[in-house]
JSON list of C-alpha atoms in Angstrom, two decimals:
[
{"chain": "A", "resi": 1, "resn": "CYS", "atom": "CA", "xyz": [52.07, -45.81, -33.31]},
{"chain": "A", "resi": 2, "resn": "LEU", "atom": "CA", "xyz": [52.41, -42.15, -32.46]},
{"chain": "A", "resi": 3, "resn": "SER", "atom": "CA", "xyz": [49.21, -40.10, -32.31]},
{"chain": "A", "resi": 4, "resn": "VAL", "atom": "CA", "xyz": [49.77, -36.62, -33.70]},
{"chain": "A", "resi": 5, "resn": "LEU", "atom": "CA", "xyz": [47.27, -33.78, -33.46]},
{"chain": "A", "resi": 6, "resn": "THR", "atom": "CA", "xyz": [46.73, -32.38, -36.93]},
{"chain": "A", "resi": 7, "resn": "GLU", "atom": "CA", "xyz": [43.52, -30.41, -36.26]},
{"chain": "A", "resi": 8, "resn": "GLU", "atom": "CA", "xyz": [44.51, -26.75, -36.44]},
{"chain": "A", "resi": 9, "resn": "LYS", "atom": "CA", "xyz": [41.57, -24.65, -35.25]},
{"chain": "A", "resi": 10, "resn": "TYR", "atom": "CA", "xyz": [40.82, -26.17, -31.82]},
{"chain": "A", "resi": 11, "resn": "PHE", "atom": "CA", "xyz": [43.94, -28.20, -31.00]},
{"chain": "A", "resi": 12, "resn": "LEU", "atom": "CA", "xyz": [46.63, -26.17, -32.77]},
{"chain": "A", "resi": 13, "resn": "GLY", "atom": "CA", "xyz": [47.92, -29.20, -34.64]},
{"chain": "A", "resi": 14, "resn": "LYS", "atom": "CA", "xyz": [49.42, -29.29, -38.12]},
{"chain": "A", "resi": 15, "resn": "LEU", "atom": "CA", "xyz": [49.85, -31.90, -40.81]},
{"chain": "A", "resi": 16, "resn": "GLU", "atom": "CA", "xyz": [53.46, -30.72, -41.09]},
{"chain": "A", "resi": 17, "resn": "HIS", "atom": "CA", "xyz": [54.11, -32.27, -37.66]},
{"chain": "A", "resi": 18, "resn": "ILE", "atom": "CA", "xyz": [53.75, -35.69, -39.31]},
{"chain": "A", "resi": 19, "resn": "GLN", "atom": "CA", "xyz": [56.43, -34.84, -41.86]},
{"chain": "A", "resi": 20, "resn": "ASP", "atom": "CA", "xyz": [58.75, -33.61, -39.12]},
{"chain": "A", "resi": 21, "resn": "ILE", "atom": "CA", "xyz": [58.30, -36.82, -37.13]},
{"chain": "A", "resi": 22, "resn": "LYS", "atom": "CA", "xyz": [58.73, -39.06, -40.18]},
{"chain": "A", "resi": 23, "resn": "LYS", "atom": "CA", "xyz": [62.06, -37.38, -40.95]},
{"chain": "A", "resi": 24, "resn": "LYS", "atom": "CA", "xyz": [63.41, -38.33, -37.52]},
{"chain": "A", "resi": 25, "resn": "PHE", "atom": "CA", "xyz": [61.69, -41.60, -36.62]},
{"chain": "A", "resi": 26, "resn": "LYS", "atom": "CA", "xyz": [60.56, -44.73, -38.40]},
{"chain": "A", "resi": 27, "resn": "ILE", "atom": "CA", "xyz": [57.24, -45.09, -36.61]},
{"chain": "A", "resi": 28, "resn": "PRO", "atom": "CA", "xyz": [53.63, -45.29, -37.81]},
{"chain": "A", "resi": 29, "resn": "VAL", "atom": "CA", "xyz": [51.72, -42.05, -37.28]},
{"chain": "A", "resi": 30, "resn": "LEU", "atom": "CA", "xyz": [48.03, -41.52, -36.57]},
{"chain": "A", "resi": 31, "resn": "ALA", "atom": "CA", "xyz": [46.68, -38.21, -37.91]},
{"chain": "A", "resi": 32, "resn": "LYS", "atom": "CA", "xyz": [44.44, -37.13, -35.04]},
{"chain": "A", "resi": 33, "resn": "ASP", "atom": "CA", "xyz": [41.89, -34.84, -36.58]},
{"chain": "A", "resi": 34, "resn": "PHE", "atom": "CA", "xyz": [38.17, -34.48, -37.12]},
{"chain": "A", "resi": 35, "resn": "PHE", "atom": "CA", "xyz": [37.82, -36.37, -40.39]},
{"chain": "A", "resi": 36, "resn": "VAL", "atom": "CA", "xyz": [34.52, -35.19, -41.86]},
{"chain": "A", "resi": 37, "resn": "ASP", "atom": "CA", "xyz": [35.13, -35.44, -45.60]},
{"chain": "A", "resi": 38, "resn": "PRO", "atom": "CA", "xyz": [36.91, -38.02, -47.77]},
{"chain": "A", "resi": 39, "resn": "TYR", "atom": "CA", "xyz": [39.13, -35.31, -49.32]},
{"chain": "A", "resi": 40, "resn": "GLN", "atom": "CA", "xyz": [41.04, -35.19, -46.03]},
{"chain": "A", "resi": 41, "resn": "ILE", "atom": "CA", "xyz": [42.32, -38.73, -46.56]},
{"chain": "A", "resi": 42, "resn": "PRO", "atom": "CA", "xyz": [44.66, -38.18, -49.55]},
{"chain": "A", "resi": 43, "resn": "LEU", "atom": "CA", "xyz": [45.77, -34.89, -48.00]},
{"chain": "A", "resi": 44, "resn": "SER", "atom": "CA", "xyz": [46.77, -36.58, -44.74]},
{"chain": "A", "resi": 45, "resn": "LYS", "atom": "CA", "xyz": [48.39, -39.45, -46.64]},
{"chain": "A", "resi": 46, "resn": "SER", "atom": "CA", "xyz": [50.45, -36.94, -48.63]},
{"chain": "A", "resi": 47, "resn": "TYR", "atom": "CA", "xyz": [51.95, -35.71, -45.35]},
{"chain": "A", "resi": 48, "resn": "GLY", "atom": "CA", "xyz": [52.91, -39.26, -44.39]},
{"chain": "A", "resi": 49, "resn": "CYS", "atom": "CA", "xyz": [50.20, -40.45, -42.03]},
{"chain": "A", "resi": 50, "resn": "ASP", "atom": "CA", "xyz": [49.66, -44.19, -41.69]},
{"chain": "A", "resi": 51, "resn": "CYS", "atom": "CA", "xyz": [46.37, -44.16, -39.83]},
{"chain": "A", "resi": 52, "resn": "ILE", "atom": "CA", "xyz": [43.32, -41.93, -39.47]},
{"chain": "A", "resi": 53, "resn": "LEU", "atom": "CA", "xyz": [40.68, -41.54, -36.80]},
{"chain": "A", "resi": 54, "resn": "ILE", "atom": "CA", "xyz": [36.95, -41.76, -37.43]},
{"chain": "A", "resi": 55, "resn": "ILE", "atom": "CA", "xyz": [34.89, -40.50, -34.49]},
{"chain": "A", "resi": 56, "resn": "VAL", "atom": "CA", "xyz": [31.51, -42.23, -34.77]},
{"chain": "A", "resi": 57, "resn": "ALA", "atom": "CA", "xyz": [29.79, -39.61, -32.57]},
{"chain": "A", "resi": 58, "resn": "ALA", "atom": "CA", "xyz": [30.75, -36.82, -34.99]},
{"chain": "A", "resi": 59, "resn": "LEU", "atom": "CA", "xyz": [29.45, -38.36, -38.22]},
{"chain": "A", "resi": 60, "resn": "GLU", "atom": "CA", "xyz": [26.45, -39.79, -40.00]},
{"chain": "A", "resi": 61, "resn": "ASP", "atom": "CA", "xyz": [26.69, -43.42, -41.13]},
{"chain": "A", "resi": 62, "resn": "GLN", "atom": "CA", "xyz": [27.14, -42.44, -44.79]},
{"chain": "A", "resi": 63, "resn": "GLN", "atom": "CA", "xyz": [30.05, -40.14, -43.92]},
{"chain": "A", "resi": 64, "resn": "ILE", "atom": "CA", "xyz": [31.70, -42.92, -41.93]},
{"chain": "A", "resi": 65, "resn": "ASP", "atom": "CA", "xyz": [31.29, -45.31, -44.88]},
{"chain": "A", "resi": 66, "resn": "GLU", "atom": "CA", "xyz": [32.83, -42.81, -47.32]},
{"chain": "A", "resi": 67, "resn": "ILE", "atom": "CA", "xyz": [35.77, -41.86, -45.13]},
{"chain": "A", "resi": 68, "resn": "TYR", "atom": "CA", "xyz": [36.46, -45.48, -44.18]},
{"chain": "A", "resi": 69, "resn": "SER", "atom": "CA", "xyz": [36.43, -46.60, -47.83]},
{"chain": "A", "resi": 70, "resn": "GLU", "atom": "CA", "xyz": [38.66, -43.74, -48.90]},
{"chain": "A", "resi": 71, "resn": "ALA", "atom": "CA", "xyz": [41.16, -44.57, -46.15]},
{"chain": "A", "resi": 72, "resn": "LEU", "atom": "CA", "xyz": [41.29, -48.22, -47.19]},
{"chain": "A", "resi": 73, "resn": "ASN", "atom": "CA", "xyz": [41.72, -47.15, -50.84]},
{"chain": "A", "resi": 74, "resn": "HIS", "atom": "CA", "xyz": [44.81, -45.21, -49.72]},
{"chain": "A", "resi": 75, "resn": "ASN", "atom": "CA", "xyz": [46.17, -48.17, -47.70]},
{"chain": "A", "resi": 76, "resn": "LEU", "atom": "CA", "xyz": [45.68, -46.41, -44.40]},
{"chain": "A", "resi": 77, "resn": "SER", "atom": "CA", "xyz": [44.73, -48.03, -41.13]},
{"chain": "A", "resi": 78, "resn": "VAL", "atom": "CA", "xyz": [41.57, -46.73, -39.51]},
{"chain": "A", "resi": 79, "resn": "ILE", "atom": "CA", "xyz": [40.68, -46.32, -35.87]},
{"chain": "A", "resi": 80, "resn": "VAL", "atom": "CA", "xyz": [36.91, -46.18, -35.45]},
{"chain": "A", "resi": 81, "resn": "GLU", "atom": "CA", "xyz": [36.43, -44.40, -32.13]},
{"chain": "A", "resi": 82, "resn": "VAL", "atom": "CA", "xyz": [33.40, -45.11, -29.94]},
{"chain": "A", "resi": 83, "resn": "HIS", "atom": "CA", "xyz": [32.16, -43.69, -26.65]},
{"chain": "A", "resi": 84, "resn": "ASN", "atom": "CA", "xyz": [29.11, -45.84, -25.89]},
{"chain": "A", "resi": 85, "resn": "GLU", "atom": "CA", "xyz": [27.48, -49.17, -26.68]},
{"chain": "A", "resi": 86, "resn": "LYS", "atom": "CA", "xyz": [25.38, -47.84, -29.57]},
{"chain": "A", "resi": 87, "resn": "GLU", "atom": "CA", "xyz": [28.44, -46.44, -31.32]},
{"chain": "A", "resi": 88, "resn": "ALA", "atom": "CA", "xyz": [30.25, -49.72, -30.62]},
{"chain": "A", "resi": 89, "resn": "GLU", "atom": "CA", "xyz": [27.55, -51.63, -32.49]},
{"chain": "A", "resi": 90, "resn": "THR", "atom": "CA", "xyz": [28.08, -49.29, -35.45]},
{"chain": "A", "resi": 91, "resn": "ALA", "atom": "CA", "xyz": [31.86, -49.83, -35.32]},
{"chain": "A", "resi": 92, "resn": "LEU", "atom": "CA", "xyz": [31.51, -53.59, -35.74]},
{"chain": "A", "resi": 93, "resn": "LYS", "atom": "CA", "xyz": [30.47, -52.96, -39.35]},
{"chain": "A", "resi": 94, "resn": "TYR", "atom": "CA", "xyz": [34.03, -51.83, -40.14]},
{"chain": "A", "resi": 95, "resn": "GLU", "atom": "CA", "xyz": [35.76, -55.19, -40.04]},
{"chain": "A", "resi": 96, "resn": "LYS", "atom": "CA", "xyz": [39.19, -54.02, -41.20]},
{"chain": "A", "resi": 97, "resn": "SER", "atom": "CA", "xyz": [39.34, -51.26, -38.61]},
{"chain": "A", "resi": 98, "resn": "ILE", "atom": "CA", "xyz": [40.88, -50.89, -35.23]},
{"chain": "A", "resi": 99, "resn": "ILE", "atom": "CA", "xyz": [38.19, -50.08, -32.68]},
{"chain": "A", "resi": 100, "resn": "GLY", "atom": "CA", "xyz": [39.12, -47.41, -30.17]},
{"chain": "A", "resi": 101, "resn": "ILE", "atom": "CA", "xyz": [37.05, -47.22, -27.01]},
{"chain": "A", "resi": 102, "resn": "ASN", "atom": "CA", "xyz": [37.31, -43.71, -25.62]},
{"chain": "A", "resi": 103, "resn": "ASN", "atom": "CA", "xyz": [36.92, -43.44, -21.86]},
{"chain": "A", "resi": 104, "resn": "ARG", "atom": "CA", "xyz": [35.93, -39.75, -22.06]},
{"chain": "A", "resi": 105, "resn": "ASN", "atom": "CA", "xyz": [32.24, -38.90, -22.01]},
{"chain": "A", "resi": 106, "resn": "LEU", "atom": "CA", "xyz": [31.85, -36.28, -24.74]},
{"chain": "A", "resi": 107, "resn": "LYS", "atom": "CA", "xyz": [28.90, -34.58, -23.03]},
{"chain": "A", "resi": 108, "resn": "THR", "atom": "CA", "xyz": [30.36, -34.23, -19.53]},
{"chain": "A", "resi": 109, "resn": "LEU", "atom": "CA", "xyz": [34.08, -34.71, -20.34]},
{"chain": "A", "resi": 110, "resn": "ASP", "atom": "CA", "xyz": [34.27, -37.05, -17.34]},
{"chain": "A", "resi": 111, "resn": "VAL", "atom": "CA", "xyz": [36.71, -39.92, -17.77]},
{"chain": "A", "resi": 112, "resn": "SER", "atom": "CA", "xyz": [36.28, -43.47, -16.49]},
{"chain": "A", "resi": 113, "resn": "ILE", "atom": "CA", "xyz": [38.39, -46.44, -17.56]},
{"chain": "A", "resi": 114, "resn": "ASN", "atom": "CA", "xyz": [35.39, -48.60, -16.71]},
{"chain": "A", "resi": 115, "resn": "ASN", "atom": "CA", "xyz": [33.87, -47.33, -19.97]},
{"chain": "A", "resi": 116, "resn": "THR", "atom": "CA", "xyz": [36.27, -49.62, -21.83]},
{"chain": "A", "resi": 117, "resn": "ILE", "atom": "CA", "xyz": [35.16, -52.57, -19.75]},
{"chain": "A", "resi": 118, "resn": "SER", "atom": "CA", "xyz": [31.44, -52.05, -20.36]},
{"chain": "A", "resi": 119, "resn": "ILE", "atom": "CA", "xyz": [31.82, -51.32, -24.08]},
{"chain": "A", "resi": 120, "resn": "PHE", "atom": "CA", "xyz": [34.20, -54.24, -24.57]},
{"chain": "A", "resi": 121, "resn": "GLU", "atom": "CA", "xyz": [31.26, -56.60, -24.13]},
{"chain": "A", "resi": 122, "resn": "VAL", "atom": "CA", "xyz": [29.79, -55.20, -27.36]},
{"chain": "A", "resi": 123, "resn": "VAL", "atom": "CA", "xyz": [32.99, -55.30, -29.44]},
{"chain": "A", "resi": 124, "resn": "LYS", "atom": "CA", "xyz": [34.74, -58.39, -28.08]},
{"chain": "A", "resi": 125, "resn": "THR", "atom": "CA", "xyz": [33.90, -60.33, -31.25]},
{"chain": "A", "resi": 126, "resn": "HIS", "atom": "CA", "xyz": [35.74, -57.79, -33.44]},
{"chain": "A", "resi": 127, "resn": "LYS", "atom": "CA", "xyz": [38.52, -59.56, -35.33]},
{"chain": "A", "resi": 128, "resn": "GLY", "atom": "CA", "xyz": [40.85, -56.55, -35.40]},
{"chain": "A", "resi": 129, "resn": "PRO", "atom": "CA", "xyz": [42.69, -54.79, -32.61]},
{"chain": "A", "resi": 130, "resn": "ILE", "atom": "CA", "xyz": [40.84, -52.92, -29.88]},
{"chain": "A", "resi": 131, "resn": "ILE", "atom": "CA", "xyz": [42.34, -49.91, -28.13]},
{"chain": "A", "resi": 132, "resn": "SER", "atom": "CA", "xyz": [41.43, -48.28, -24.82]},
{"chain": "A", "resi": 133, "resn": "GLU", "atom": "CA", "xyz": [41.75, -44.51, -25.13]},
{"chain": "A", "resi": 134, "resn": "SER", "atom": "CA", "xyz": [41.92, -41.63, -22.63]},
{"chain": "A", "resi": 135, "resn": "GLY", "atom": "CA", "xyz": [42.29, -41.56, -18.88]},
{"chain": "A", "resi": 136, "resn": "ILE", "atom": "CA", "xyz": [45.01, -44.19, -18.64]},
{"chain": "A", "resi": 137, "resn": "LYS", "atom": "CA", "xyz": [47.32, -42.57, -16.12]},
{"chain": "A", "resi": 138, "resn": "ASN", "atom": "CA", "xyz": [49.74, -45.37, -15.33]},
{"chain": "A", "resi": 139, "resn": "GLU", "atom": "CA", "xyz": [50.51, -49.04, -15.74]},
{"chain": "A", "resi": 140, "resn": "ASN", "atom": "CA", "xyz": [48.01, -49.93, -12.99]},
{"chain": "A", "resi": 141, "resn": "ASP", "atom": "CA", "xyz": [45.16, -48.49, -15.07]},
{"chain": "A", "resi": 142, "resn": "ALA", "atom": "CA", "xyz": [46.39, -50.44, -18.09]},
{"chain": "A", "resi": 143, "resn": "LYS", "atom": "CA", "xyz": [46.69, -53.65, -16.05]},
{"chain": "A", "resi": 144, "resn": "TYR", "atom": "CA", "xyz": [43.16, -53.16, -14.69]},
{"chain": "A", "resi": 145, "resn": "ILE", "atom": "CA", "xyz": [41.77, -52.83, -18.21]},
{"chain": "A", "resi": 146, "resn": "TYR", "atom": "CA", "xyz": [43.83, -55.81, -19.43]},
{"chain": "A", "resi": 147, "resn": "GLU", "atom": "CA", "xyz": [42.68, -58.01, -16.55]},
{"chain": "A", "resi": 148, "resn": "HIS", "atom": "CA", "xyz": [39.01, -57.25, -17.28]},
{"chain": "A", "resi": 149, "resn": "THR", "atom": "CA", "xyz": [39.11, -57.34, -21.09]},
{"chain": "A", "resi": 150, "resn": "GLY", "atom": "CA", "xyz": [42.38, -58.73, -22.43]},
{"chain": "A", "resi": 151, "resn": "ILE", "atom": "CA", "xyz": [42.98, -55.42, -24.24]},
{"chain": "A", "resi": 152, "resn": "LYS", "atom": "CA", "xyz": [46.72, -54.76, -24.59]},
{"chain": "A", "resi": 153, "resn": "ASN", "atom": "CA", "xyz": [46.56, -51.62, -26.71]},
{"chain": "A", "resi": 154, "resn": "PHE", "atom": "CA", "xyz": [46.27, -48.15, -25.22]},
{"chain": "A", "resi": 155, "resn": "LEU", "atom": "CA", "xyz": [46.20, -44.61, -26.54]},
{"chain": "A", "resi": 156, "resn": "VAL", "atom": "CA", "xyz": [48.09, -42.72, -23.87]},
{"chain": "A", "resi": 157, "resn": "GLY", "atom": "CA", "xyz": [48.58, -39.00, -24.21]},
{"chain": "A", "resi": 158, "resn": "GLU", "atom": "CA", "xyz": [48.11, -36.70, -21.27]},
{"chain": "A", "resi": 159, "resn": "SER", "atom": "CA", "xyz": [49.95, -38.88, -18.76]},
{"chain": "A", "resi": 160, "resn": "LEU", "atom": "CA", "xyz": [52.97, -39.07, -21.09]},
{"chain": "A", "resi": 161, "resn": "LEU", "atom": "CA", "xyz": [52.97, -35.33, -21.65]},
{"chain": "A", "resi": 162, "resn": "SER", "atom": "CA", "xyz": [52.81, -34.60, -17.93]},
{"chain": "A", "resi": 163, "resn": "SER", "atom": "CA", "xyz": [55.33, -37.28, -16.91]},
{"chain": "A", "resi": 164, "resn": "ASP", "atom": "CA", "xyz": [58.77, -36.34, -15.61]},
{"chain": "A", "resi": 165, "resn": "ASN", "atom": "CA", "xyz": [60.10, -39.46, -17.34]},
{"chain": "A", "resi": 166, "resn": "PRO", "atom": "CA", "xyz": [57.93, -40.45, -20.32]},
{"chain": "A", "resi": 167, "resn": "GLY", "atom": "CA", "xyz": [60.44, -43.10, -21.46]},
{"chain": "A", "resi": 168, "resn": "LYS", "atom": "CA", "xyz": [60.20, -44.90, -18.14]},
{"chain": "A", "resi": 169, "resn": "LEU", "atom": "CA", "xyz": [56.40, -44.70, -18.23]},
{"chain": "A", "resi": 170, "resn": "MET", "atom": "CA", "xyz": [56.37, -46.14, -21.77]},
{"chain": "A", "resi": 171, "resn": "ARG", "atom": "CA", "xyz": [58.56, -49.06, -20.65]},
{"chain": "A", "resi": 172, "resn": "LYS", "atom": "CA", "xyz": [56.08, -49.81, -17.84]},
{"chain": "A", "resi": 173, "resn": "PHE", "atom": "CA", "xyz": [53.20, -49.86, -20.33]},
{"chain": "A", "resi": 174, "resn": "LYS", "atom": "CA", "xyz": [55.21, -52.08, -22.66]},
{"chain": "A", "resi": 175, "resn": "GLN", "atom": "CA", "xyz": [55.64, -54.67, -19.88]},
{"chain": "A", "resi": 176, "resn": "ILE", "atom": "CA", "xyz": [51.87, -55.25, -19.97]},
{"chain": "A", "resi": 177, "resn": "ASN", "atom": "CA", "xyz": [52.17, -56.51, -23.55]},
{"chain": "A", "resi": 178, "resn": "GLN", "atom": "CA", "xyz": [54.78, -59.12, -22.65]}
]
């Protein structure tokens, strides 16, 4: 899946980017935005997104419930993103979701891949996929996480953008899944 920034004000993304990508590639697309209201779901779907992101830290439980339900009603996949154990406990309620464990501390912006390992203990019973997000610089980081959790799914962004050869880096990550 390709994660595409669609939040305009802070990250200069656009929903139109999804349409542009869908015209060229047959790949699922995550609309990476701050989903705060259910109305955003049909709008994002109309641009071709396949998956949305719910950031537990940014929402009240009722908002999460509404956005999650609306996404499922529109046949979208949902990544419920967590940053700590308390949020992870909340995420378990959303059984049809993908749980994304973000390695970035939202208060300090420090990144530690060990965050995935500690939070994994809370979510390891989740029946759906689990993703480790942020701070995964190379295949060694991914292997470290895999060896400690069994997680094979990673949201990799910054290291791909800064790589001289993103295709080669992607192939190295793919080897972990084989």
